[in-house]
Short mmCIF file of C-alpha atoms and ligand atoms in Angstrom, two decimals:
data_model
loop_
_atom_site.label_atom_id
_atom_site.label_comp_id
_atom_site.label_asym_id
_atom_site.label_seq_id
_atom_site.Cartn_x
_atom_site.Cartn_y
_atom_site.Cartn_z
CA MET A 29 6.90 -2.41 32.49
CA SER A 30 9.24 -0.10 34.57
CA LYS A 31 12.35 0.40 34.05
CA HIS A 32 14.98 0.68 36.25
CA LEU A 33 17.38 3.40 36.98
CA ALA A 34 19.78 3.73 40.17
CA ILE A 35 20.95 7.00 40.76
CA ILE A 36 24.64 6.69 42.62
CA LEU A 37 25.09 10.18 45.17
CA GLY A 38 27.01 10.96 48.27
CA THR A 39 27.52 14.64 49.25
CA ARG A 40 25.46 17.48 49.26
CA PRO A 41 25.39 18.87 45.92
CA GLU A 42 24.20 16.01 44.11
CA ILE A 43 21.15 15.15 46.24
CA ILE A 44 20.19 19.01 44.98
CA LYS A 45 20.41 18.69 41.71
CA CYS A 46 19.51 14.29 41.50
CA ALA A 47 16.57 15.31 43.42
CA PRO A 48 14.49 16.84 40.27
CA VAL A 49 15.03 14.18 38.88
CA ILE A 50 14.02 11.27 40.94
CA LEU A 51 11.02 13.59 41.53
CA GLN A 52 10.07 13.57 37.84
CA ALA A 53 11.38 9.87 36.86
CA PRO A 54 7.98 8.04 38.10
CA LYS A 55 6.09 10.04 35.40
CA GLN A 56 7.60 8.28 32.48
CA HIS A 57 7.24 4.82 34.34
CA ILE A 58 11.02 4.75 35.50
CA ASP A 59 11.46 3.03 38.91
CA VAL A 60 14.43 4.98 40.71
CA SER A 61 16.62 3.36 43.46
CA ILE A 62 19.07 5.45 45.72
CA ILE A 63 22.24 4.22 45.88
CA HIS A 64 24.24 6.51 48.29
CA THR A 65 27.52 6.04 49.03
CA GLY A 66 28.11 7.49 52.26
CA GLN A 67 31.02 10.74 50.87
CA HIS A 68 28.52 12.76 53.35
CA TYR A 69 27.09 11.47 56.71
CA SER A 70 26.59 14.17 59.09
CA ARG A 71 23.10 15.26 59.23
CA GLU A 72 23.55 18.81 58.15
CA LEU A 73 25.43 17.38 55.03
CA ASP A 74 23.27 14.75 54.19
CA GLY A 75 19.41 13.78 56.04
CA ILE A 76 18.25 17.39 55.65
CA PHE A 77 18.59 17.21 52.31
CA PHE A 78 16.63 14.08 51.83
CA GLN A 79 13.71 15.58 54.28
CA GLU A 80 13.31 19.41 52.61
CA LEU A 81 13.59 17.82 49.26
CA ASN A 82 10.94 14.87 49.70
CA VAL A 83 13.45 12.70 47.86
CA PRO A 84 12.57 9.21 48.97
CA GLU A 85 15.30 7.83 51.43
CA PRO A 86 17.97 5.65 49.32
CA ARG A 87 17.10 2.06 48.33
CA ALA A 88 21.02 1.17 49.60
CA HIS A 89 23.68 3.24 51.68
CA VAL A 90 27.03 1.30 51.81
CA HIS A 91 28.54 4.42 54.59
CA VAL A 92 32.43 4.62 53.63
CA GLY A 93 32.90 7.91 54.65
CA SER A 94 35.96 10.02 55.43
CA HIS A 95 39.10 9.07 53.86
CA ALA A 96 42.15 9.92 51.56
CA ALA A 97 40.69 10.03 48.14
CA SER A 98 42.03 7.16 46.74
CA ILE A 99 41.15 4.99 49.41
CA GLN A 100 37.37 6.49 49.43
CA ILE A 101 37.13 6.06 45.83
CA GLY A 102 38.22 2.41 46.17
CA LEU A 103 36.15 1.49 48.79
CA MET A 104 33.29 3.00 47.15
CA ILE A 105 33.98 0.92 44.16
CA GLN A 106 33.75 -2.23 45.64
CA ARG A 107 30.46 -1.49 47.72
CA VAL A 108 28.69 -0.36 44.88
CA ALA A 109 29.83 -2.57 42.42
CA ASP A 110 28.34 -5.45 45.34
CA VAL A 111 25.12 -3.37 45.31
CA LEU A 112 24.75 -3.01 41.49
CA ASP A 113 25.43 -7.05 41.58
CA THR A 114 22.34 -7.78 43.33
CA MET A 115 20.09 -4.77 42.47
CA ARG A 116 20.89 -4.90 38.09
CA PRO A 117 19.55 -1.43 37.17
CA ASP A 118 18.75 -0.94 33.82
CA ALA A 119 21.32 1.75 33.64
CA VAL A 120 23.03 4.03 36.30
CA LEU A 121 23.36 7.90 36.81
CA VAL A 122 25.52 10.53 38.43
CA GLN A 123 25.93 13.62 38.76
CA GLY A 124 28.92 16.38 38.94
CA ASP A 125 32.48 15.96 39.88
CA THR A 126 32.71 14.10 43.25
CA ASN A 127 34.42 11.07 44.08
CA SER A 128 31.10 9.52 44.53
CA VAL A 129 30.57 10.09 40.73
CA LEU A 130 33.72 8.87 39.27
CA ALA A 131 33.31 5.11 41.84
CA GLY A 132 29.46 5.12 40.60
CA ALA A 133 30.83 5.65 37.23
CA LEU A 134 33.89 3.15 36.99
CA ALA A 135 31.99 0.63 38.72
CA ALA A 136 29.30 0.49 36.73
CA THR A 137 30.96 0.71 33.58
CA LYS A 138 32.68 -2.55 34.61
CA MET A 139 30.03 -4.62 35.21
CA GLY A 140 28.64 -2.78 31.59
CA ILE A 141 25.26 -1.31 33.30
CA PRO A 142 25.42 2.20 30.20
CA ILE A 143 26.11 5.70 33.15
CA ALA A 144 24.02 8.40 32.24
CA HIS A 145 26.27 11.81 33.20
CA LEU A 146 24.09 14.83 34.72
CA GLU A 147 25.63 18.05 34.23
CA ALA A 148 27.83 16.39 31.58
CA GLY A 149 31.18 18.47 29.55
CA LEU A 150 32.15 21.45 32.21
CA ARG A 151 36.06 21.71 32.47
CA SER A 152 38.32 24.10 35.15
CA ASP A 153 41.47 23.06 33.07
CA ASP A 154 42.41 23.28 36.50
CA TRP A 155 43.82 19.14 37.52
CA SER A 156 45.07 20.84 41.00
CA MET A 157 40.99 20.34 41.41
CA PRO A 158 40.07 16.97 42.43
CA GLU A 159 36.63 17.42 40.50
CA GLU A 160 38.73 18.00 37.18
CA ALA A 161 39.88 14.12 36.55
CA ASN A 162 36.59 13.29 38.16
CA ARG A 163 34.55 14.96 35.53
CA VAL A 164 36.68 13.94 32.58
CA LEU A 165 36.98 10.49 33.30
CA ALA A 166 33.16 10.14 34.31
CA ASP A 167 32.45 11.56 30.67
CA ARG A 168 34.57 9.38 29.11
CA ILE A 169 32.61 6.43 29.73
CA SER A 170 29.10 7.74 30.10
CA ARG A 171 25.81 6.51 27.47
CA TRP A 172 24.43 10.04 27.42
CA LEU A 173 25.53 13.69 28.42
CA PHE A 174 23.77 15.51 29.77
CA CYS A 175 25.23 19.00 29.37
CA PRO A 176 23.47 22.51 30.93
CA THR A 177 24.94 24.77 27.88
CA THR A 178 26.10 23.90 23.84
CA LEU A 179 29.95 25.13 25.91
CA GLN A 180 29.54 21.72 27.18
CA LYS A 181 28.60 19.87 23.75
CA GLU A 182 31.72 21.38 21.60
CA ARG A 183 34.02 20.79 24.68
CA LEU A 184 32.84 17.09 24.19
CA HIS A 185 33.44 17.23 20.93
CA GLN A 186 37.11 18.57 21.14
CA GLU A 187 37.79 15.74 23.18
CA GLY A 188 36.08 13.60 20.38
CA ILE A 189 33.18 12.86 21.90
CA THR A 190 30.42 12.83 19.79
CA ASN A 191 27.79 10.40 20.96
CA GLY A 192 24.94 10.07 23.19
CA ILE A 193 24.85 14.10 23.80
CA TYR A 194 22.18 16.21 25.06
CA VAL A 195 21.53 19.96 25.79
CA VAL A 196 18.83 20.14 28.80
CA GLY A 197 20.03 22.73 30.89
CA ASN A 198 20.98 22.58 34.69
CA THR A 199 18.82 21.12 37.18
CA ALA A 200 20.23 23.30 39.60
CA VAL A 201 17.83 25.90 38.43
CA ASP A 202 14.84 23.50 38.50
CA SER A 203 14.92 23.19 42.80
CA ALA A 204 16.70 26.38 43.34
CA LEU A 205 13.22 28.12 41.47
CA HIS A 206 10.69 25.06 42.88
CA TYR A 207 12.25 26.13 46.54
CA ALA A 208 13.44 29.46 46.66
CA LYS A 209 8.84 29.43 47.24
CA ILE A 210 8.96 27.18 49.55
CA ALA A 211 12.29 28.48 51.40
CA TYR A 212 10.45 31.79 51.62
CA GLU A 213 7.49 30.11 53.93
CA LYS A 214 9.45 27.92 55.10
CA SER A 215 12.59 29.60 56.64
CA ASP A 216 12.64 31.89 59.30
CA ILE A 217 16.99 31.97 59.50
CA ALA A 218 17.18 35.73 58.69
CA GLU A 219 14.66 36.33 61.88
CA ARG A 220 16.88 34.35 63.67
CA LEU A 221 19.76 35.66 62.71
CA GLY A 222 18.50 39.40 62.93
CA ILE A 223 19.20 39.94 59.24
CA ALA A 224 16.02 40.52 57.93
CA GLU A 225 16.23 44.40 57.88
CA LYS A 226 19.63 44.81 56.86
CA PRO A 227 21.90 43.98 53.75
CA PHE A 228 24.24 41.30 54.29
CA GLY A 229 26.55 39.28 52.25
CA LEU A 230 26.36 35.32 51.98
CA LEU A 231 29.95 33.73 52.24
CA THR A 232 30.52 30.20 51.83
CA MET A 233 34.46 28.31 51.71
CA HIS A 234 35.48 24.75 50.84
CA ARG A 235 37.51 24.18 48.07
CA PRO A 236 41.08 22.77 49.46
CA SER A 237 42.62 25.35 46.90
CA ASN A 238 41.28 28.30 49.76
CA VAL A 239 40.91 25.79 52.74
CA ASP A 240 43.51 23.78 53.17
CA ASP A 241 46.64 26.02 53.92
CA PRO A 242 46.44 27.40 57.24
CA GLN A 243 47.95 30.54 55.55
CA ARG A 244 46.09 31.29 52.36
CA LEU A 245 42.90 30.82 54.49
CA GLN A 246 43.68 33.49 57.34
CA ASP A 247 44.97 35.69 54.43
CA ILE A 248 41.76 35.19 52.78
CA LEU A 249 39.43 35.24 55.97
CA ARG A 250 41.14 38.45 57.03
CA ALA A 251 41.20 40.30 53.70
CA LEU A 252 37.22 39.96 53.04
CA GLY A 253 36.65 40.94 56.76
CA GLN A 254 38.38 44.05 55.52
CA ALA A 255 36.42 44.63 52.59
CA SER A 256 33.27 43.82 54.23
CA ASP A 257 33.71 46.48 56.26
CA ARG A 258 34.33 49.15 53.91
CA LEU A 259 30.75 48.07 52.52
CA GLY A 260 28.63 47.90 56.08
CA LEU A 261 27.87 44.69 55.02
CA THR A 262 27.82 41.73 57.51
CA VAL A 263 28.79 38.92 56.52
CA ILE A 264 26.56 35.31 56.81
CA PHE A 265 29.38 31.97 56.99
CA PRO A 266 27.35 28.73 56.60
CA ILE A 267 30.93 26.95 57.81
CA HIS A 268 31.65 23.48 55.96
CA PRO A 269 32.94 21.20 58.08
CA ARG A 270 36.46 20.75 55.77
CA THR A 271 36.78 24.74 56.54
CA ALA A 272 35.73 24.59 60.28
CA ARG A 273 38.43 21.89 61.05
CA ALA A 274 41.13 24.18 59.18
CA ILE A 275 40.15 26.84 61.32
CA ASP A 276 40.44 25.03 64.44
CA ARG A 277 43.38 23.51 63.80
CA ALA A 278 45.24 26.58 62.68
CA HIS A 279 43.31 28.67 65.70
CA LEU A 280 42.28 31.55 63.26
CA LYS A 281 39.62 34.05 64.35
CA ILE A 282 36.90 34.78 62.31
CA PRO A 283 36.99 38.63 61.35
CA SER A 284 34.10 40.45 63.29
CA SER A 285 32.14 41.65 60.21
CA PHE A 286 31.28 37.83 60.32
CA LEU A 287 28.65 36.45 61.24
CA GLY A 288 29.55 32.35 61.47
CA THR A 289 26.63 29.28 61.25
CA GLU A 290 26.49 25.33 61.21
CA PRO A 291 26.32 24.17 57.99
CA LEU A 292 22.70 25.09 56.89
CA GLY A 293 19.70 23.09 55.51
CA TYR A 294 19.01 23.93 51.84
CA LEU A 295 15.80 25.82 52.73
CA ASP A 296 17.54 28.18 54.55
CA LEU A 297 20.70 28.80 52.70
CA LEU A 298 17.66 29.56 49.68
CA ARG A 299 16.49 32.16 51.89
CA LEU A 300 20.00 33.80 52.12
CA GLN A 301 20.66 33.08 49.13
CA SER A 302 17.64 35.09 47.41
CA SER A 303 17.83 38.48 50.29
CA ALA A 304 21.96 39.14 50.09
CA GLU A 305 23.29 42.24 48.36
CA LEU A 306 25.95 39.35 47.21
CA ILE A 307 27.42 36.07 47.15
CA LEU A 308 31.16 34.86 47.84
CA THR A 309 31.64 31.60 47.44
CA ASP A 310 34.13 28.90 45.78
CA SER A 311 31.24 26.71 45.36
CA GLY A 312 30.15 25.32 41.69
CA GLY A 313 26.67 25.04 42.22
CA ILE A 314 25.69 28.25 44.32
CA GLN A 315 27.76 30.02 40.94
CA GLU A 316 24.77 28.52 39.17
CA GLU A 317 22.29 28.91 42.28
CA ALA A 318 23.40 32.93 41.98
CA CYS A 319 22.99 33.11 38.67
CA THR A 320 19.48 31.73 38.76
CA LEU A 321 18.40 33.67 41.79
CA ARG A 322 19.65 37.00 40.51
CA ILE A 323 21.89 37.97 43.52
CA PRO A 324 25.60 39.07 41.96
CA CYS A 325 28.36 36.55 42.78
CA VAL A 326 32.16 37.23 43.21
CA THR A 327 33.45 33.67 42.92
CA LEU A 328 37.52 33.17 45.01
CA ARG A 329 38.59 30.65 42.38
CA PRO A 330 40.98 32.10 39.45
CA ASN A 331 39.02 29.81 37.54
CA THR A 332 35.55 28.22 36.79
CA GLU A 333 33.81 24.92 35.10
CA ARG A 334 31.19 27.44 34.95
CA PRO A 335 31.68 30.32 32.45
CA GLU A 336 28.70 31.01 31.38
CA THR A 337 28.26 32.97 34.80
CA LEU A 338 31.39 35.13 33.63
CA GLU A 339 29.28 35.83 30.69
CA VAL A 340 26.28 37.10 31.46
CA GLY A 341 27.77 39.04 34.31
CA SER A 342 26.11 37.25 37.30
CA ASN A 343 29.53 36.21 38.39
CA VAL A 344 33.21 37.77 38.66
CA LEU A 345 36.32 35.84 39.46
CA CYS A 346 38.89 37.45 42.01
CA ASP A 347 41.02 34.99 43.24
CA SER A 348 43.08 37.65 45.36
CA THR A 349 44.03 38.38 49.10
CA ASP A 350 44.61 41.81 48.72
CA ALA A 351 41.05 43.78 50.58
CA ASP A 352 41.40 46.69 48.29
CA VAL A 353 41.35 44.17 45.09
CA LEU A 354 38.38 42.48 46.88
CA CYS A 355 36.73 45.35 47.77
CA ARG A 356 36.33 46.69 43.99
CA ALA A 357 35.02 43.21 42.37
CA MET A 358 32.34 43.15 45.36
CA GLU A 359 31.51 46.76 44.96
CA SER A 360 30.87 46.60 40.74
CA GLN A 361 28.93 43.01 41.81
CA ILE A 362 26.45 44.88 44.21
CA LYS A 363 26.19 47.65 41.85
CA LYS A 364 25.46 45.08 38.65
CA GLU A 365 22.10 45.42 37.28
CA ARG A 366 20.23 41.97 38.14
CA ASN A 367 18.63 41.60 34.73
CA TRP A 368 20.44 39.01 33.31
CA ALA A 369 19.33 35.95 31.29
CA ASN A 370 19.84 32.89 33.00
CA PRO A 371 22.26 30.42 31.02
CA PHE A 372 20.74 27.51 32.60
CA GLY A 373 16.91 27.05 31.40
CA ASP A 374 14.25 27.00 32.56
CA GLY A 375 13.83 25.29 34.95
CA LYS A 376 12.24 22.14 33.15
CA THR A 377 15.94 20.27 33.14
CA ALA A 378 14.64 17.50 34.58
CA GLU A 379 12.34 16.62 32.40
CA HIS A 380 14.33 16.70 29.67
CA VAL A 381 16.15 14.37 31.30
CA VAL A 382 14.05 11.45 31.91
CA ARG A 383 11.91 11.83 28.54
CA ILE A 384 15.00 10.98 26.54
CA LEU A 385 16.24 8.01 29.41
CA ALA A 386 12.63 6.54 28.93
CA ASN A 387 12.56 6.58 25.36
CA GLU A 388 16.01 5.86 24.93
CA MET A 389 17.03 3.16 28.45
CA LYS A 390 16.63 -0.92 27.16
CA VAL A 391 15.24 -3.33 29.76
C1 UD1 B 413 32.98 17.27 48.16
C2 UD1 B 413 33.14 17.69 47.25
C3 UD1 B 413 33.06 19.03 46.67
C4 UD1 B 413 31.76 19.18 46.65
C5 UD1 B 413 31.71 19.22 48.19
C6 UD1 B 413 30.48 19.22 48.78
C7 UD1 B 413 34.75 15.58 46.21
C8 UD1 B 413 36.56 15.55 45.86
N1 UD1 B 413 34.49 16.66 47.08
O1 UD1 B 413 33.90 18.11 48.92
O2 UD1 B 413 33.72 18.51 45.04
O3 UD1 B 413 31.60 20.37 46.04
O4 UD1 B 413 31.58 18.04 48.52
O5 UD1 B 413 30.26 19.82 49.90
O6 UD1 B 413 34.53 15.11 46.38
N2 UD1 B 413 32.98 15.74 56.92
C9 UD1 B 413 32.02 16.29 57.87
N3 UD1 B 413 30.73 15.59 57.52
C10 UD1 B 413 30.71 15.17 55.99
C11 UD1 B 413 31.26 14.95 55.32
C12 UD1 B 413 32.75 15.42 55.58
O7 UD1 B 413 32.55 16.13 58.47
O8 UD1 B 413 29.48 14.59 56.31
C13 UD1 B 413 34.17 16.18 56.96
C14 UD1 B 413 35.35 15.46 57.24
O9 UD1 B 413 36.14 15.68 57.78
C15 UD1 B 413 35.75 14.91 55.52
C16 UD1 B 413 35.90 17.04 55.01
O10 UD1 B 413 34.43 16.84 55.66
O11 UD1 B 413 37.17 15.02 55.93
C17 UD1 B 413 35.94 16.95 53.31
O12 UD1 B 413 34.59 15.78 53.17
P1 UD1 B 413 34.83 15.19 51.70
O13 UD1 B 413 33.47 14.48 51.62
O14 UD1 B 413 36.18 14.32 51.21
O15 UD1 B 413 35.43 16.73 50.75
P2 UD1 B 413 33.67 18.18 50.35
O16 UD1 B 413 35.34 19.05 50.31
O17 UD1 B 413 32.53 17.92 51.63
#
């Protein structure tokens, strides 16, 4: 008899990182139902990822949409609970640290459904980030805690969580390695943007701490513009809707060395990441992808919940809006030898996760 796993997701990084588990599960006789919260709903943040990653359409979609966080989480809990009540899965899986993760985990725990948390134990210790509370709370109530590296296992131990922890790597690696090959065949983004033969940097930025305050956003854009001019880099900048709205509202200008685009699909983004001189980002997943694809990264934050990337040298933190400081960080990363070991595994994380769930889920 098949076991039934409900995967609750709502944003683009969750689709990317759950895809390997969704595709692997049938091989171990696990039937997967995707429950989509609707946290992301635009085609370029959502639909395109299902298509490109070949992930089946959600069995249930609760269409919550954008709201203030507490309203959004409340609506998600209520609507996901209704779906779980009818669906009655044997377990629920959530991935990462978004509002969809917290809401999905809370709905499941109150109904007595065991939770698997993929990417458990990450901590930034920065409670001004909405993700930190989401991570900590989801870990506390999960039955299976799938940690990318031993660092998270140790952290969970310090917090008094000792059962159900498995160190399995990160499915970001499974996806990046698998789909990067497909991206080289299918994506012509570098040609479309006219940068196939040119050195370029890739910038993504969407964290509230960088984009919600117009002064901070203006200062970062100006400093990044000056630094990339000095380094002779064109910067491709796929603009997240949150950032686009902030730029429009404050009537900010994008530096002349930047090539702004709509948010990109996974294959186009992987294609650009793989051939960039340097990646500039405040995303968590992109720090892992840069490390996996051996492209040096500068993270535009004062901290990271992925310190392994700092240890291996694939990544440095730079929170400064001073062009000199940014330029030095970018230059030293560009010169870096790209021979670091990948701390996040060998691309077989989903196999480990699915095998463990197949052995341990109770029907
Ligand atoms: C969310 C996650 C963040 C993750 C990011 C990936 C939380 C707290 N944050 O941030 O961890 O890194 O997703 O993108 O869960 N919008 C659209 N179309 C959409 C969705 C959103 O235009 O499909 C716009 C809306 O104006 C919305 C804003 O983007 O208000 C922010 O969206 P939201 O989902 O609240 O947070 P993200 O910044 O995407």
